[in-house]
């Protein structure tokens, strides 16, 4: 699509995959993914806060990478696989969410979905992150209450669970 068409907001059909479902959505190409998720698809687990890419409350996965959905426009999502926090829990609470629950990382509900999505992107890509890599992966997620202790413990537990899950998978492959 040309930049002129994008600027003029020419309606078009966004075709993409959201939480494993195929979607065709009529919208303007400049509609933000956050608006599509929350206002059109009612996937309200993704939170709207700063709306300018500063807080991470709206974090989703696009083709496995953590992206602020308030900064992603519809035309940039064409053909992509998008996972919101609802998609993380499609098979039930996953190990990252469980770790957040057990370690006090599940806090106000505003910052938590974005934090979990960022941790998922990290651990899907790197199962043994260093502390610096964890800090870097979460650097775009802000807790306005600065309560990072529980979140840090939750991420460390999730790292350990990921290690155990991978070990179990390897063991099953050998049987
Ligand atoms: S609402 Fe998107 S980064 Fe804050
Ligand atoms: S606990 Fe969510 S912003 Fe602080």
mmCIF file of N, CA and C in Angstrom, residues 165-175:
data_model
loop_
_atom_site.group_PDB
_atom_site.id
_atom_site.type_symbol
_atom_site.label_atom_id
_atom_site.label_comp_id
_atom_site.label_asym_id
_atom_site.label_seq_id
_atom_site.Cartn_x
_atom_site.Cartn_y
_atom_site.Cartn_z
ATOM 1 N N UNK A 165 11.009 -27.388 31.664
ATOM 2 C CA UNK A 165 10.143 -27.844 30.559
ATOM 3 C C UNK A 165 10.985 -28.365 29.396
ATOM 4 N N UNK A 166 12.055 -27.634 29.077
ATOM 5 C CA UNK A 166 12.917 -28.064 27.975
ATOM 6 C C UNK A 166 13.595 -29.390 28.313
ATOM 7 N N UNK A 167 14.010 -29.541 29.578
ATOM 8 C CA UNK A 167 14.662 -30.796 30.002
ATOM 9 C C UNK A 167 13.677 -31.953 29.877
ATOM 10 N N UNK A 168 12.407 -31.715 30.270
ATOM 11 C CA UNK A 168 11.399 -32.776 30.162
ATOM 12 C C UNK A 168 11.147 -33.149 28.706
ATOM 13 N N UNK A 169 11.081 -32.125 27.841
ATOM 14 C CA UNK A 169 10.867 -32.398 26.406
ATOM 15 C C UNK A 169 12.001 -33.235 25.841
ATOM 16 N N UNK A 170 13.229 -32.891 26.235
ATOM 17 C CA UNK A 170 14.393 -33.643 25.715
ATOM 18 C C UNK A 170 14.348 -35.087 26.191
ATOM 19 N N UNK A 171 13.928 -35.266 27.451
ATOM 20 C CA UNK A 171 13.854 -36.611 28.017
ATOM 21 C C UNK A 171 12.825 -37.440 27.250
ATOM 22 N N UNK A 172 11.662 -36.819 26.949
ATOM 23 C CA UNK A 172 10.611 -37.543 26.226
ATOM 24 C C UNK A 172 11.070 -37.928 24.823
ATOM 25 N N UNK A 173 11.873 -37.051 24.209
ATOM 26 C CA UNK A 173 12.374 -37.364 22.861
ATOM 27 C C UNK A 173 13.291 -38.579 22.882
ATOM 28 N N UNK A 174 13.994 -38.749 23.984
ATOM 29 C CA UNK A 174 14.951 -39.864 24.083
ATOM 30 C C UNK A 174 14.268 -41.192 24.373
ATOM 31 N N UNK A 175 13.021 -41.126 24.899
ATOM 32 C CA UNK A 175 12.327 -42.380 25.269
ATOM 33 C C UNK A 175 11.791 -43.087 24.021
#
